[in-house]
Amino acid sequence: MTTPNESVLTSPVFLLTGLPGLEHVHKWISIPICSMYLTAFVGNCTILFIIRTEQTLHEPMYYFLSMLALSDLGLSSTTLPSMLSVFWFNNRAIHFDACLVQMYFIHTFSIIESAVLLAMAFDRFVAIREPLRYASILTSSVVAKIGVGLTIRAVLLVLPASFLLKRLQYHTVNVLSYSFCLHQDIIRVAQSDRRVSSVYGLLVVLSSMALDSLLLVLSYVMILKTVLRFASKEQRSKALNTCISHICAVLIFYIPMIGLSMIHRFAKNASPIVHILMANIYLLVPPLMNPIVYSVKTKQIRTRIIRKLRKKLGVTS
């Protein structure tokens, strides 16, 4: 008989999970997953191309939108390889180091996206509160510093979590709950004392997404107070319309995340498929929907996309 210590390796293997009980239709399930990724990739690349090539869009709002598109591309591209490995080839095994790398980038891009959404809320607040000083407050230099700062914050926050997980002991084979690696899922299968990793993971969440969401709410309270001071109804409507796309992006990002957290906390006995679907929605839907929302709701983006398409097709108005 082997003892628990003998069944633990320093470099274990993890088994990813697709949709339990639906393995026979995994290839069919991969079709909508690939379609979502391709749509997200094309949409976000289009947003980046339009902003890069149109001089009139070289403004803080669109710089932040570029950062959002980049974080969406990073998030979906980090998640997809292991998902397709499971759904296409039923290749569930992933090396521990590869799992840690994927986990690192998934959480880093998630924290970056949360911070970018907060930066965009600040941008809307300044645009509405100080329209005459907007260009002097949010200069290109300030926007660049914000971008570098929020990236550094995410990189440094997640890095220690990887090293803490590396120190834990695991069994030879460990079954994860999803078709990608998440911090809370790796901790769940650890065999040694995981309190430090759990506490640090909680601190990361509190100092990033929880803090960002609180500041987002505060930003919109201040925006609403500013808008209500406007004399005319038309001014109020115009000011709030500039926030609609951003509000949609915030809801698209935070609602699945909150839903996943609620299921983990209050519906532990729910079907594993429910947990897996919510996790997939959390990682796949924001990169898919953000470019669609901004293309539809932002006139400057929409008109330039249509103009580019007409030019490409040789259509004259």
mmCIF file of C-alpha atoms in Angstrom:
data_model
loop_
_atom_site.group_PDB
_atom_site.id
_atom_site.type_symbol
_atom_site.label_atom_id
_atom_site.label_comp_id
_atom_site.label_asym_id
_atom_site.label_seq_id
_atom_site.Cartn_x
_atom_site.Cartn_y
_atom_site.Cartn_z
ATOM 1 C CA MET A 1 0.000 0.000 0.000
ATOM 2 C CA THR A 2 1.165 3.522 -0.739
ATOM 3 C CA THR A 3 1.001 6.269 1.801
ATOM 4 C CA PRO A 4 -0.504 9.683 0.942
ATOM 5 C CA ASN A 5 3.012 11.117 0.753
ATOM 6 C CA GLU A 6 4.049 8.457 -1.748
ATOM 7 C CA SER A 7 1.060 9.261 -3.969
ATOM 8 C CA VAL A 8 2.073 12.907 -4.296
ATOM 9 C CA LEU A 9 4.387 14.207 -7.005
ATOM 10 C CA THR A 10 6.153 17.549 -7.185
ATOM 11 C CA SER A 11 5.127 17.870 -10.825
ATOM 12 C CA PRO A 12 1.627 16.378 -11.049
ATOM 13 C CA VAL A 13 -0.733 16.060 -13.991
ATOM 14 C CA PHE A 14 -4.140 17.703 -14.095
ATOM 15 C CA LEU A 15 -7.154 16.419 -15.985
ATOM 16 C CA LEU A 16 -9.420 19.079 -17.465
ATOM 17 C CA THR A 17 -13.168 18.485 -17.707
ATOM 18 C CA GLY A 18 -15.485 19.186 -20.633
ATOM 19 C CA LEU A 19 -19.211 18.669 -20.108
ATOM 20 C CA PRO A 20 -19.743 15.505 -18.004
ATOM 21 C CA GLY A 21 -22.177 13.089 -19.627
ATOM 22 C CA LEU A 22 -22.005 14.902 -22.966
ATOM 23 C CA GLU A 23 -18.629 13.612 -24.129
ATOM 24 C CA HIS A 24 -20.239 12.054 -27.215
ATOM 25 C CA VAL A 25 -21.269 15.513 -28.506
ATOM 26 C CA HIS A 26 -18.115 17.412 -27.532
ATOM 27 C CA LYS A 27 -17.178 17.986 -31.183
ATOM 28 C CA TRP A 28 -20.580 19.549 -31.854
ATOM 29 C CA ILE A 29 -20.296 21.696 -28.729
ATOM 30 C CA SER A 30 -16.925 22.932 -29.987
ATOM 31 C CA ILE A 31 -18.638 24.536 -33.019
ATOM 32 C CA PRO A 32 -20.375 27.350 -31.073
ATOM 33 C CA ILE A 33 -17.247 27.764 -28.921
ATOM 34 C CA CYS A 34 -15.090 28.264 -32.018
ATOM 35 C CA SER A 35 -17.718 30.553 -33.536
ATOM 36 C CA MET A 36 -17.726 32.702 -30.397
ATOM 37 C CA TYR A 37 -13.946 32.901 -30.386
ATOM 38 C CA LEU A 38 -13.694 33.784 -34.086
ATOM 39 C CA THR A 39 -16.393 36.445 -33.701
ATOM 40 C CA ALA A 40 -14.614 37.865 -30.647
ATOM 41 C CA PHE A 41 -11.254 37.812 -32.446
ATOM 42 C CA VAL A 42 -12.566 39.526 -35.592
ATOM 43 C CA GLY A 43 -14.646 42.010 -33.596
ATOM 44 C CA ASN A 44 -11.858 43.098 -31.263
ATOM 45 C CA CYS A 45 -9.299 43.256 -34.083
ATOM 46 C CA THR A 46 -11.744 45.414 -36.061
ATOM 47 C CA ILE A 47 -12.124 47.791 -33.113
ATOM 48 C CA LEU A 48 -8.327 48.044 -32.799
ATOM 49 C CA PHE A 49 -7.893 48.585 -36.552
ATOM 50 C CA ILE A 50 -10.553 51.303 -36.739
ATOM 51 C CA ILE A 51 -9.133 53.194 -33.756
ATOM 52 C CA ARG A 52 -5.576 52.883 -35.043
ATOM 53 C CA THR A 53 -6.339 54.085 -38.595
ATOM 54 C CA GLU A 54 -8.810 56.876 -37.760
ATOM 55 C CA GLN A 55 -7.038 59.973 -36.449
ATOM 56 C CA THR A 56 -10.337 61.414 -35.170
ATOM 57 C CA LEU A 57 -10.609 58.464 -32.756
ATOM 58 C CA HIS A 58 -7.249 59.134 -31.120
ATOM 59 C CA GLU A 59 -8.924 60.250 -27.907
ATOM 60 C CA PRO A 60 -8.833 58.906 -24.316
ATOM 61 C CA MET A 61 -12.193 57.123 -24.606
ATOM 62 C CA TYR A 62 -11.024 55.131 -27.622
ATOM 63 C CA TYR A 63 -7.572 54.468 -26.164
ATOM 64 C CA PHE A 64 -9.309 52.819 -23.206
ATOM 65 C CA LEU A 65 -11.544 50.920 -25.622
ATOM 66 C CA SER A 66 -8.367 49.647 -27.328
ATOM 67 C CA MET A 67 -7.104 48.409 -23.947
ATOM 68 C CA LEU A 68 -10.422 46.639 -23.391
ATOM 69 C CA ALA A 69 -10.176 44.965 -26.809
ATOM 70 C CA LEU A 70 -6.596 43.832 -26.094
ATOM 71 C CA SER A 71 -7.554 42.348 -22.717
ATOM 72 C CA ASP A 72 -10.514 40.573 -24.371
ATOM 73 C CA LEU A 73 -8.223 39.111 -27.031
ATOM 74 C CA GLY A 74 -5.774 37.962 -24.353
ATOM 75 C CA LEU A 75 -8.504 36.408 -22.214
ATOM 76 C CA SER A 76 -10.167 34.444 -25.017
ATOM 77 C CA SER A 77 -6.865 33.374 -26.633
ATOM 78 C CA THR A 78 -5.561 32.092 -23.294
ATOM 79 C CA THR A 79 -8.695 30.043 -22.630
ATOM 80 C CA LEU A 80 -9.367 28.544 -26.059
ATOM 81 C CA PRO A 81 -6.394 26.137 -26.578
ATOM 82 C CA SER A 82 -7.167 23.879 -23.621
ATOM 83 C CA MET A 83 -10.907 24.008 -24.346
ATOM 84 C CA LEU A 84 -10.392 22.823 -27.923
ATOM 85 C CA SER A 85 -7.927 20.188 -26.728
ATOM 86 C CA VAL A 86 -10.709 18.729 -24.577
ATOM 87 C CA PHE A 87 -13.635 19.153 -26.969
ATOM 88 C CA TRP A 88 -11.846 18.239 -30.211
ATOM 89 C CA PHE A 89 -9.368 15.544 -29.198
ATOM 90 C CA ASN A 90 -10.566 14.506 -25.725
ATOM 91 C CA ASN A 91 -7.034 15.358 -24.576
ATOM 92 C CA ARG A 92 -7.716 16.233 -20.961
ATOM 93 C CA ALA A 93 -4.214 16.025 -19.498
ATOM 94 C CA ILE A 94 -2.299 19.234 -18.864
ATOM 95 C CA HIS A 95 1.098 19.517 -17.164
ATOM 96 C CA PHE A 96 1.187 21.377 -13.864
ATOM 97 C CA ASP A 97 3.437 24.179 -15.149
ATOM 98 C CA ALA A 98 1.276 24.658 -18.250
ATOM 99 C CA CYS A 99 -1.792 24.807 -16.009
ATOM 100 C CA LEU A 100 -0.158 27.460 -13.822
ATOM 101 C CA VAL A 101 0.776 29.537 -16.871
ATOM 102 C CA GLN A 102 -2.776 29.412 -18.210
ATOM 103 C CA MET A 103 -4.201 30.239 -14.786
ATOM 104 C CA TYR A 104 -1.804 33.173 -14.491
ATOM 105 C CA PHE A 105 -2.820 34.727 -17.804
ATOM 106 C CA ILE A 106 -6.561 34.112 -17.319
ATOM 107 C CA HIS A 107 -6.583 35.904 -13.967
ATOM 108 C CA THR A 108 -4.172 38.616 -15.128
ATOM 109 C CA PHE A 109 -6.302 39.514 -18.149
ATOM 110 C CA SER A 110 -9.466 39.378 -16.013
ATOM 111 C CA ILE A 111 -7.990 41.859 -13.531
ATOM 112 C CA ILE A 112 -6.755 44.074 -16.377
ATOM 113 C CA GLU A 113 -10.251 44.097 -17.907
ATOM 114 C CA SER A 114 -11.787 45.023 -14.563
ATOM 115 C CA ALA A 115 -9.303 47.895 -14.188
ATOM 116 C CA VAL A 116 -9.888 49.103 -17.766
ATOM 117 C CA LEU A 117 -13.640 49.247 -17.113
ATOM 118 C CA LEU A 118 -12.924 51.383 -14.042
ATOM 119 C CA ALA A 119 -10.632 53.647 -16.094
ATOM 120 C CA MET A 120 -13.398 54.024 -18.682
ATOM 121 C CA ALA A 121 -15.831 55.034 -15.922
ATOM 122 C CA PHE A 122 -13.335 57.686 -14.789
ATOM 123 C CA ASP A 123 -13.053 58.845 -18.406
ATOM 124 C CA ARG A 124 -16.845 59.267 -18.644
ATOM 125 C CA PHE A 125 -16.929 61.105 -15.294
ATOM 126 C CA VAL A 126 -14.295 63.616 -16.422
ATOM 127 C CA ALA A 127 -15.988 64.065 -19.813
ATOM 128 C CA ILE A 128 -19.325 64.859 -18.155
ATOM 129 C CA ARG A 129 -18.064 66.759 -15.097
ATOM 130 C CA GLU A 130 -15.266 68.771 -16.750
ATOM 131 C CA PRO A 131 -15.972 68.840 -20.516
ATOM 132 C CA LEU A 132 -13.864 71.952 -21.113
ATOM 133 C CA ARG A 133 -10.857 70.540 -19.238
ATOM 134 C CA TYR A 134 -11.283 66.965 -20.490
ATOM 135 C CA ALA A 135 -8.423 67.095 -23.012
ATOM 136 C CA SER A 136 -6.042 68.727 -20.530
ATOM 137 C CA ILE A 137 -6.832 66.248 -17.716
ATOM 138 C CA LEU A 138 -6.751 63.031 -19.747
ATOM 139 C CA THR A 139 -3.765 63.649 -21.970
ATOM 140 C CA SER A 140 -2.137 60.884 -24.000
ATOM 141 C CA SER A 141 0.606 60.707 -21.388
ATOM 142 C CA VAL A 142 -1.899 60.263 -18.543
ATOM 143 C CA VAL A 143 -3.799 57.570 -20.463
ATOM 144 C CA ALA A 144 -0.535 55.716 -21.171
ATOM 145 C CA LYS A 145 0.434 55.856 -17.488
ATOM 146 C CA ILE A 146 -2.997 54.511 -16.503
ATOM 147 C CA GLY A 147 -2.601 51.656 -18.996
ATOM 148 C CA VAL A 148 0.869 50.765 -17.744
ATOM 149 C CA GLY A 149 -0.239 51.077 -14.114
ATOM 150 C CA LEU A 150 -3.246 48.790 -14.389
ATOM 151 C CA THR A 151 -1.168 46.214 -16.284
ATOM 152 C CA ILE A 152 1.599 46.248 -13.677
ATOM 153 C CA ARG A 153 -0.985 45.909 -10.891
ATOM 154 C CA ALA A 154 -2.480 42.786 -12.484
ATOM 155 C CA VAL A 155 0.911 41.233 -13.288
ATOM 156 C CA LEU A 156 2.238 41.740 -9.742
ATOM 157 C CA LEU A 157 -0.975 40.702 -7.975
ATOM 158 C CA VAL A 158 -1.306 37.329 -9.708
ATOM 159 C CA LEU A 159 2.399 36.400 -9.762
ATOM 160 C CA PRO A 160 2.699 35.404 -6.065
ATOM 161 C CA ALA A 161 -0.407 33.225 -6.379
ATOM 162 C CA SER A 162 1.396 31.053 -8.930
ATOM 163 C CA PHE A 163 4.411 30.570 -6.641
ATOM 164 C CA LEU A 164 2.164 29.761 -3.677
ATOM 165 C CA LEU A 165 0.365 27.095 -5.720
ATOM 166 C CA LYS A 166 3.729 25.729 -6.845
ATOM 167 C CA ARG A 167 4.669 25.094 -3.195
ATOM 168 C CA LEU A 168 1.601 22.942 -2.508
ATOM 169 C CA GLN A 169 1.484 19.174 -2.884
ATOM 170 C CA TYR A 170 -0.889 17.358 -5.210
ATOM 171 C CA HIS A 171 -1.725 13.777 -6.095
ATOM 172 C CA THR A 172 -0.251 12.153 -9.180
ATOM 173 C CA VAL A 173 -3.468 12.825 -11.130
ATOM 174 C CA ASN A 174 -5.848 15.647 -10.211
ATOM 175 C CA VAL A 175 -9.256 16.208 -11.824
ATOM 176 C CA LEU A 176 -10.225 19.866 -12.347
ATOM 177 C CA SER A 177 -13.774 21.119 -12.790
ATOM 178 C CA TYR A 178 -13.357 23.010 -16.063
ATOM 179 C CA SER A 179 -11.645 22.808 -19.445
ATOM 180 C CA PHE A 180 -9.182 25.500 -18.289
ATOM 181 C CA CYS A 181 -7.226 26.226 -15.117
ATOM 182 C CA LEU A 182 -8.535 28.619 -12.459
ATOM 183 C CA HIS A 183 -6.929 29.492 -9.129
ATOM 184 C CA GLN A 184 -9.834 28.354 -6.943
ATOM 185 C CA ASP A 185 -10.055 25.057 -8.842
ATOM 186 C CA ILE A 186 -6.353 24.235 -8.429
ATOM 187 C CA ILE A 187 -6.511 25.040 -4.703
ATOM 188 C CA ARG A 188 -9.474 22.677 -4.348
ATOM 189 C CA VAL A 189 -7.395 19.621 -5.341
ATOM 190 C CA ALA A 190 -4.308 20.519 -3.271
ATOM 191 C CA GLN A 191 -3.372 17.922 -0.636
ATOM 192 C CA SER A 192 -1.224 20.067 1.659
ATOM 193 C CA ASP A 193 -2.155 23.072 3.788
ATOM 194 C CA ARG A 194 -3.676 25.632 1.420
ATOM 195 C CA ARG A 195 -4.678 28.360 3.857
ATOM 196 C CA VAL A 196 -1.997 30.828 2.724
ATOM 197 C CA SER A 197 -2.940 30.389 -0.940
ATOM 198 C CA SER A 198 -6.643 30.742 -0.135
ATOM 199 C CA VAL A 199 -6.127 33.894 1.923
ATOM 200 C CA TYR A 200 -3.875 35.425 -0.724
ATOM 201 C CA GLY A 201 -6.404 34.583 -3.456
ATOM 202 C CA LEU A 202 -9.099 36.336 -1.430
ATOM 203 C CA LEU A 203 -6.855 39.375 -0.944
ATOM 204 C CA VAL A 204 -6.239 39.547 -4.704
ATOM 205 C CA VAL A 205 -9.977 39.495 -5.404
ATOM 206 C CA LEU A 206 -10.677 42.148 -2.747
ATOM 207 C CA SER A 207 -7.864 44.452 -3.910
ATOM 208 C CA SER A 208 -8.725 44.158 -7.600
ATOM 209 C CA MET A 209 -12.209 43.259 -8.793
ATOM 210 C CA ALA A 210 -14.041 43.966 -5.531
ATOM 211 C CA LEU A 211 -12.326 47.348 -5.173
ATOM 212 C CA ASP A 212 -12.845 48.130 -8.876
ATOM 213 C CA SER A 213 -16.551 47.313 -8.689
ATOM 214 C CA LEU A 214 -16.955 49.532 -5.616
ATOM 215 C CA LEU A 215 -15.196 52.422 -7.341
ATOM 216 C CA LEU A 216 -17.284 51.812 -10.480
ATOM 217 C CA VAL A 217 -20.484 52.210 -8.478
ATOM 218 C CA LEU A 218 -19.069 55.341 -6.827
ATOM 219 C CA SER A 219 -18.111 56.753 -10.244
ATOM 220 C CA TYR A 220 -21.621 56.306 -11.574
ATOM 221 C CA VAL A 221 -23.168 57.814 -8.440
ATOM 222 C CA MET A 222 -21.016 60.886 -9.047
ATOM 223 C CA ILE A 223 -21.865 60.864 -12.773
ATOM 224 C CA LEU A 224 -25.576 60.671 -11.947
ATOM 225 C CA LYS A 225 -25.299 63.540 -9.447
ATOM 226 C CA THR A 226 -23.526 65.636 -12.076
ATOM 227 C CA VAL A 227 -26.092 64.815 -14.783
ATOM 228 C CA LEU A 228 -29.023 65.692 -12.507
ATOM 229 C CA ARG A 229 -27.587 69.208 -12.144
ATOM 230 C CA PHE A 230 -27.974 69.828 -15.866
ATOM 231 C CA ALA A 231 -30.760 72.260 -16.647
ATOM 232 C CA SER A 232 -32.281 70.669 -19.745
ATOM 233 C CA LYS A 233 -33.613 67.166 -20.236
ATOM 234 C CA GLU A 234 -31.816 67.019 -23.583
ATOM 235 C CA GLN A 235 -28.421 67.614 -21.910
ATOM 236 C CA ARG A 236 -29.115 64.869 -19.371
ATOM 237 C CA SER A 237 -30.123 62.417 -22.069
ATOM 238 C CA LYS A 238 -27.078 63.235 -24.198
ATOM 239 C CA ALA A 239 -24.708 62.826 -21.230
ATOM 240 C CA LEU A 240 -26.202 59.485 -20.167
ATOM 241 C CA ASN A 241 -26.176 58.184 -23.748
ATOM 242 C CA THR A 242 -22.381 58.479 -23.780
ATOM 243 C CA CYS A 243 -22.315 55.964 -20.885
ATOM 244 C CA ILE A 244 -24.659 53.313 -22.286
ATOM 245 C CA SER A 245 -21.969 51.273 -24.078
ATOM 246 C CA HIS A 246 -19.757 51.298 -20.997
ATOM 247 C CA ILE A 247 -22.606 50.307 -18.672
ATOM 248 C CA CYS A 248 -23.381 47.351 -20.975
ATOM 249 C CA ALA A 249 -19.692 46.301 -20.924
ATOM 250 C CA VAL A 250 -19.651 46.486 -17.104
ATOM 251 C CA LEU A 251 -22.802 44.352 -16.816
ATOM 252 C CA ILE A 252 -21.499 41.825 -19.370
ATOM 253 C CA PHE A 253 -18.292 41.419 -17.333
ATOM 254 C CA TYR A 254 -19.591 41.480 -13.764
ATOM 255 C CA ILE A 255 -22.917 39.616 -13.985
ATOM 256 C CA PRO A 256 -21.350 36.261 -15.080
ATOM 257 C CA MET A 257 -18.566 36.708 -12.512
ATOM 258 C CA ILE A 258 -21.068 37.333 -9.703
ATOM 259 C CA GLY A 259 -23.219 34.452 -10.952
ATOM 260 C CA LEU A 260 -20.241 32.086 -10.890
ATOM 261 C CA SER A 261 -19.322 33.215 -7.354
ATOM 262 C CA MET A 262 -22.907 32.765 -6.146
ATOM 263 C CA ILE A 263 -23.085 29.246 -7.597
ATOM 264 C CA HIS A 264 -19.779 28.319 -5.927
ATOM 265 C CA ARG A 265 -21.013 29.628 -2.583
ATOM 266 C CA PHE A 266 -24.732 28.785 -2.454
ATOM 267 C CA ALA A 267 -25.288 26.053 -5.061
ATOM 268 C CA LYS A 268 -22.448 23.626 -4.425
ATOM 269 C CA ASN A 269 -24.799 20.690 -5.006
ATOM 270 C CA ALA A 270 -25.942 21.969 -8.389
ATOM 271 C CA SER A 271 -25.136 19.959 -11.500
ATOM 272 C CA PRO A 272 -21.477 20.266 -12.575
ATOM 273 C CA ILE A 273 -22.763 21.371 -15.988
ATOM 274 C CA VAL A 274 -24.240 24.508 -14.372
ATOM 275 C CA HIS A 275 -20.845 25.405 -12.857
ATOM 276 C CA ILE A 276 -19.045 24.721 -16.131
ATOM 277 C CA LEU A 277 -21.492 26.723 -18.256
ATOM 278 C CA MET A 278 -21.264 29.740 -15.923
ATOM 279 C CA ALA A 279 -17.458 29.607 -15.999
ATOM 280 C CA ASN A 280 -17.495 29.395 -19.805
ATOM 281 C CA ILE A 281 -19.921 32.325 -20.021
ATOM 282 C CA TYR A 282 -17.686 34.368 -17.708
ATOM 283 C CA LEU A 283 -14.625 33.844 -19.913
ATOM 284 C CA LEU A 284 -16.156 33.707 -23.409
ATOM 285 C CA VAL A 285 -19.078 36.135 -23.437
ATOM 286 C CA PRO A 286 -17.383 39.478 -22.554
ATOM 287 C CA PRO A 287 -14.779 39.206 -25.378
ATOM 288 C CA LEU A 288 -17.629 38.300 -27.745
ATOM 289 C CA MET A 289 -20.112 40.976 -26.699
ATOM 290 C CA ASN A 290 -17.923 44.018 -26.024
ATOM 291 C CA PRO A 291 -17.014 44.719 -29.683
ATOM 292 C CA ILE A 292 -20.645 44.109 -30.699
ATOM 293 C CA VAL A 293 -21.950 46.535 -28.072
ATOM 294 C CA TYR A 294 -19.447 49.252 -28.967
ATOM 295 C CA SER A 295 -19.979 48.758 -32.703
ATOM 296 C CA VAL A 296 -23.758 49.069 -32.341
ATOM 297 C CA LYS A 297 -24.048 51.711 -29.611
ATOM 298 C CA THR A 298 -21.078 53.987 -30.449
ATOM 299 C CA LYS A 299 -21.874 56.042 -33.545
ATOM 300 C CA GLN A 300 -18.241 56.988 -34.234
ATOM 301 C CA ILE A 301 -17.177 53.331 -34.327
ATOM 302 C CA ARG A 302 -20.238 52.163 -36.238
ATOM 303 C CA THR A 303 -20.040 54.767 -39.004
ATOM 304 C CA ARG A 304 -16.329 54.150 -39.563
ATOM 305 C CA ILE A 305 -16.799 50.379 -39.755
ATOM 306 C CA ILE A 306 -19.562 50.874 -42.346
ATOM 307 C CA ARG A 307 -17.378 53.323 -44.270
ATOM 308 C CA LYS A 308 -14.459 50.852 -44.319
ATOM 309 C CA LEU A 309 -16.748 48.039 -45.493
ATOM 310 C CA ARG A 310 -18.194 50.190 -48.273
ATOM 311 C CA LYS A 311 -14.729 51.192 -49.383
ATOM 312 C CA LYS A 312 -13.619 47.545 -49.333
ATOM 313 C CA LEU A 313 -16.645 46.485 -51.403
ATOM 314 C CA GLY A 314 -16.336 49.440 -53.777
ATOM 315 C CA VAL A 315 -19.739 50.835 -52.795
ATOM 316 C CA THR A 316 -20.219 54.595 -53.062
ATOM 317 C CA SER A 317 -22.924 56.462 -51.223
#
